[in-house]
PDB file of C-alpha atoms in Angstrom:
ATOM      1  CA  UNK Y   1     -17.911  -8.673  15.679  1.00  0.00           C
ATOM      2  CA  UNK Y   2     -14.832  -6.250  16.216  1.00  0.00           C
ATOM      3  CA  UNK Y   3     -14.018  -3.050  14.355  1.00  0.00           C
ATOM      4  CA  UNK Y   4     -11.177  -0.813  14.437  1.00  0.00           C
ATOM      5  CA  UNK Y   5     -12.209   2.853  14.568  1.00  0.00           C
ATOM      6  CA  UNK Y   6      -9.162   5.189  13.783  1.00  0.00           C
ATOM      7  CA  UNK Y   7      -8.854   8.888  14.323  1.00  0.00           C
ATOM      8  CA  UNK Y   8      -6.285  11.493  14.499  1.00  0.00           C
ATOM      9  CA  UNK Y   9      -5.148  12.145  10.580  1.00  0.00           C
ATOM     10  CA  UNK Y  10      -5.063  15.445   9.162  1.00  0.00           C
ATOM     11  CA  UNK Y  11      -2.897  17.717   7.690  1.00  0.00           C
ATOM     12  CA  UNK Y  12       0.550  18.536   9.094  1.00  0.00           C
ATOM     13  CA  UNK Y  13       3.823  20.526   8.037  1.00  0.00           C
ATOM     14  CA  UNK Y  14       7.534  18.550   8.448  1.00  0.00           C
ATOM     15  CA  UNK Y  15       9.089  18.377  11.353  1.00  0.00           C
ATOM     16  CA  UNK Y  16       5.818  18.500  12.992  1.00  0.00           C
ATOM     17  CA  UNK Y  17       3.847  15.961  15.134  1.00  0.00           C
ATOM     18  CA  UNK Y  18       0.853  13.799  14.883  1.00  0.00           C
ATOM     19  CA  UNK Y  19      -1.003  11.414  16.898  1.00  0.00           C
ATOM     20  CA  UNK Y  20      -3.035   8.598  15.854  1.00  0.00           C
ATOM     21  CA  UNK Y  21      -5.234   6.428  17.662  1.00  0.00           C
ATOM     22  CA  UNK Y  22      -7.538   3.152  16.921  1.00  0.00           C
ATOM     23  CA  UNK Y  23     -10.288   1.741  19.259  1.00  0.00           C
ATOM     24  CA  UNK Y  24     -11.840  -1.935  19.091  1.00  0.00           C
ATOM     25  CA  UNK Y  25     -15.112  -1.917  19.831  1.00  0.00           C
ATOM     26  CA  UNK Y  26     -17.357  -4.880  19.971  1.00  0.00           C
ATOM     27  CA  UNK Y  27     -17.283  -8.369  21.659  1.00  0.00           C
ATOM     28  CA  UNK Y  28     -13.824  -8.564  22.622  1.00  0.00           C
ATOM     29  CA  UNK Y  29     -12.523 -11.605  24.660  1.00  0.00           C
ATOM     30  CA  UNK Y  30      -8.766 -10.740  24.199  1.00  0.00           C
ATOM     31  CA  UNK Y  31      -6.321  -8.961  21.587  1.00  0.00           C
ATOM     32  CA  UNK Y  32      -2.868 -10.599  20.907  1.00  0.00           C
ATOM     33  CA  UNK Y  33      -0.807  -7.875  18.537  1.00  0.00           C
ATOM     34  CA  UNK Y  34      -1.986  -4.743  17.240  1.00  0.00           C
ATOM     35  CA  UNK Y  35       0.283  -2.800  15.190  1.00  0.00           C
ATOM     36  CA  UNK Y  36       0.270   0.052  12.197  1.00  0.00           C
ATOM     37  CA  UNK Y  37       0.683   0.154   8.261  1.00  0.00           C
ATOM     38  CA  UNK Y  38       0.797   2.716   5.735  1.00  0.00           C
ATOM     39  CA  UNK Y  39      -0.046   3.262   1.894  1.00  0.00           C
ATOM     40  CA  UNK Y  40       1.404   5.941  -0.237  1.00  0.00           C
ATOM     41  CA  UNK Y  41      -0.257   6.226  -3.617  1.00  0.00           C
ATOM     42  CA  UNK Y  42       1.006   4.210  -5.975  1.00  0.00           C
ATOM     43  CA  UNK Y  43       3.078   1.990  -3.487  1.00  0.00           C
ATOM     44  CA  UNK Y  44       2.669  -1.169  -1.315  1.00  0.00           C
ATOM     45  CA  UNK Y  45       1.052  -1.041   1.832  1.00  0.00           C
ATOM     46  CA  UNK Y  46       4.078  -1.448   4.508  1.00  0.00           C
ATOM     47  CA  UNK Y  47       4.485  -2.203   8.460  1.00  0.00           C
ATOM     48  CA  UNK Y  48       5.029   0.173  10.610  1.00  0.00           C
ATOM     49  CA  UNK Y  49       5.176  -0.633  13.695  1.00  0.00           C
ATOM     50  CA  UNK Y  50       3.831  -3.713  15.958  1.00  0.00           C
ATOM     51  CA  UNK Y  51       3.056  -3.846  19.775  1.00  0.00           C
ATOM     52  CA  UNK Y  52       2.563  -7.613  21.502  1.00  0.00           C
ATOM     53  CA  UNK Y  53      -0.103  -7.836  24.170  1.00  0.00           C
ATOM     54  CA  UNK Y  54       2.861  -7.556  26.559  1.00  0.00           C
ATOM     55  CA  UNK Y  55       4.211  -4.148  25.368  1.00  0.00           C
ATOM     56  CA  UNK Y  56       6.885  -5.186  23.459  1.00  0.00           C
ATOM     57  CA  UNK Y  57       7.121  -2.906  20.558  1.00  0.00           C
ATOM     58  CA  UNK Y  58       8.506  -3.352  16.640  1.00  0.00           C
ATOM     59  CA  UNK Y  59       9.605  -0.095  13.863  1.00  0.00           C
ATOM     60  CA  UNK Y  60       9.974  -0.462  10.346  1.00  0.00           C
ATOM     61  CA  UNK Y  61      13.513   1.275   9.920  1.00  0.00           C
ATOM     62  CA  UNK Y  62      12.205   4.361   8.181  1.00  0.00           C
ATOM     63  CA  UNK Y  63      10.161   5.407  11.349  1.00  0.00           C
ATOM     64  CA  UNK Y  64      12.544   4.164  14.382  1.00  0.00           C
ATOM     65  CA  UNK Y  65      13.641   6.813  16.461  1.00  0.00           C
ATOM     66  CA  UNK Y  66      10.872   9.476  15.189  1.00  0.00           C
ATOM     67  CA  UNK Y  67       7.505   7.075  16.084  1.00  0.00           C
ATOM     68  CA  UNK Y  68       6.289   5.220  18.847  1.00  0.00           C
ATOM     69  CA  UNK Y  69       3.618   2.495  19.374  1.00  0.00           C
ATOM     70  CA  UNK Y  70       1.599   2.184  22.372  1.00  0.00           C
ATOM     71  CA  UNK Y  71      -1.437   0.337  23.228  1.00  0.00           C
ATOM     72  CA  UNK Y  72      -3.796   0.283  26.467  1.00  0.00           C
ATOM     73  CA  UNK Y  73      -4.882  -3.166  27.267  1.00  0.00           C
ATOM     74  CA  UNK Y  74      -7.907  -2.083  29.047  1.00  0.00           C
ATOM     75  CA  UNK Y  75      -9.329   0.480  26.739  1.00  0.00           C
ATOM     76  CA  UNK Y  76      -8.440  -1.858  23.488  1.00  0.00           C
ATOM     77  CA  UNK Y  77      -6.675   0.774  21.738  1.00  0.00           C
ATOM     78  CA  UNK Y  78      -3.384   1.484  19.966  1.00  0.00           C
ATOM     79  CA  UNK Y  79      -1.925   4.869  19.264  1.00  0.00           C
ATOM     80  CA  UNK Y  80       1.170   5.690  17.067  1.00  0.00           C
ATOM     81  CA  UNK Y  81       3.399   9.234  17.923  1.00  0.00           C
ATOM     82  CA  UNK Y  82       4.769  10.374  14.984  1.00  0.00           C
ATOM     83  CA  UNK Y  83       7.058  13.018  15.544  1.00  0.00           C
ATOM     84  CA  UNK Y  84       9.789  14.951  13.033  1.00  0.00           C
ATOM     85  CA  UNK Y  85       7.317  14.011  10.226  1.00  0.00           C
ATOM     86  CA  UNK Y  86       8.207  14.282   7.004  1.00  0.00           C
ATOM     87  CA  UNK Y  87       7.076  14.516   3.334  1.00  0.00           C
ATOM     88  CA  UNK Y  88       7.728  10.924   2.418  1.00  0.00           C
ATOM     89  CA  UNK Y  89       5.463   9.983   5.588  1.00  0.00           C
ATOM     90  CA  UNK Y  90       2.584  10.769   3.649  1.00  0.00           C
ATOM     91  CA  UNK Y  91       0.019   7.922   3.459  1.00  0.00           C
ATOM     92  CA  UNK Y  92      -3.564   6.577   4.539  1.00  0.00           C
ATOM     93  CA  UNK Y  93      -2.219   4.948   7.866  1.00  0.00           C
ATOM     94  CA  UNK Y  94      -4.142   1.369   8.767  1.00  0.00           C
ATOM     95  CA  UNK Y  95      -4.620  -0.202  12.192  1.00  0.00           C
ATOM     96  CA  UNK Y  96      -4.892  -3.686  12.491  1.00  0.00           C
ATOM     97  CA  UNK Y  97      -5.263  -6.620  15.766  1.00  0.00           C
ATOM     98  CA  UNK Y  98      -5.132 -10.294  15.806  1.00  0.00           C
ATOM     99  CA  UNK Y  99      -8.184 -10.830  17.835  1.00  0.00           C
ATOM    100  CA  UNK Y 100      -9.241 -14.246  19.822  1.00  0.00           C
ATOM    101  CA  UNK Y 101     -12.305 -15.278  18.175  1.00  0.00           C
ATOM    102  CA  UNK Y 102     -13.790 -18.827  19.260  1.00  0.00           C
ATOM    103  CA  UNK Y 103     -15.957 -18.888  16.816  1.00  0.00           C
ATOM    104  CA  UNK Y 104     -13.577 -18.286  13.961  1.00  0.00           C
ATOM    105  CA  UNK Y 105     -12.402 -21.906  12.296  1.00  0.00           C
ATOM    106  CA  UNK Y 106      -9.312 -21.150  11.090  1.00  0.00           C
ATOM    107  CA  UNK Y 107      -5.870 -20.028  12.550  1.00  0.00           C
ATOM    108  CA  UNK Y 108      -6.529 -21.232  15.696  1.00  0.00           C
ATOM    109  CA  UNK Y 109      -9.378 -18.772  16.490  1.00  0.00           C
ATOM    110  CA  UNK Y 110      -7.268 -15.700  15.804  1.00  0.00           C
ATOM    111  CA  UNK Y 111      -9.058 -13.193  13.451  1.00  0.00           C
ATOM    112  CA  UNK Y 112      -7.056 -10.109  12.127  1.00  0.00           C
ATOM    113  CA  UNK Y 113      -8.990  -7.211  11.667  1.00  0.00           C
ATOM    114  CA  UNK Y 114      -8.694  -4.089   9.728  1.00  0.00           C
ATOM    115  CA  UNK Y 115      -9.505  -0.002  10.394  1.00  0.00           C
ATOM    116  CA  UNK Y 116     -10.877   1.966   7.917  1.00  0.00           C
ATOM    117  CA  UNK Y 117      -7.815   3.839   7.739  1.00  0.00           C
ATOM    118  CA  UNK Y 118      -7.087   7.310   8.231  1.00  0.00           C
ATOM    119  CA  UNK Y 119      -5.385  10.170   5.737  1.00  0.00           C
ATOM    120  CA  UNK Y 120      -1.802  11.768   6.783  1.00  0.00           C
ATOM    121  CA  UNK Y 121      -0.947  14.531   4.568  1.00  0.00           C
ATOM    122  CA  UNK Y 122       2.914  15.786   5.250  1.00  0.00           C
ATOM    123  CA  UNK Y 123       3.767  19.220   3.394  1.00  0.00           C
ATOM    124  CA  UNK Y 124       7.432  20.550   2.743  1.00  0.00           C
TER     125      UNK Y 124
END
């Protein structure tokens, strides 16, 4: 019953900045983590970055220092900053949520849901 909606990709030249942001919409009782991956062509998809329901925050090592996570409990949203982006950033960025589900049998009635992801497109 919950979907990610994503927004905020586009086109953007290094050392610039970008914001990206993901809704859940739906029946939504409560949302543990959310966090952020990323999928170059040709390459695995990778973490980068997670946010607890508490605010405490996570980087893969090739963004800390140049992206930050932040969610807003009440809205059910996530957003990532990127800032000093650069060419190897390039990717179709993916929200995801671990979402309390009652009615889901399995791991304890947490369901992880997926965006639809959304195209960043660094140039040099």
């Amino acid at each position: 019953q919950v979907q990610l909606v994503e927004s905020g990709g586009g086109l953007v030249q290094a050392g610039g900045s970008l914001r990206l942001s993901c809704a859940a919409s739906g029946t939504i009782l409560s949302i543990n983590a959310m966090g952020w991956y990323r999928q170059a062509p040709g390459k695995q998809r990778e973490l980068v970055a997670t946010i607890t329901s508490g605010g405490t925050s996570n980087y893969a090592d090739s963004v800390k220092g140049r992206f930050t996570i932040s969610r807003d409990n009440a809205k059910n949203t996530v957003s990532l900053e990127m800032n000093s982006l650069e060419p190897e950033d390039t990717a179709v960025y993916y929200c995801n949520a671990y979402v309390y589900d009652p009615t889901y049998y399995f791991t304890r009635n947490i369901r992880e849901v997926w965006g639809q992801g959304t195209l960043v497109t660094v140039s040099s």
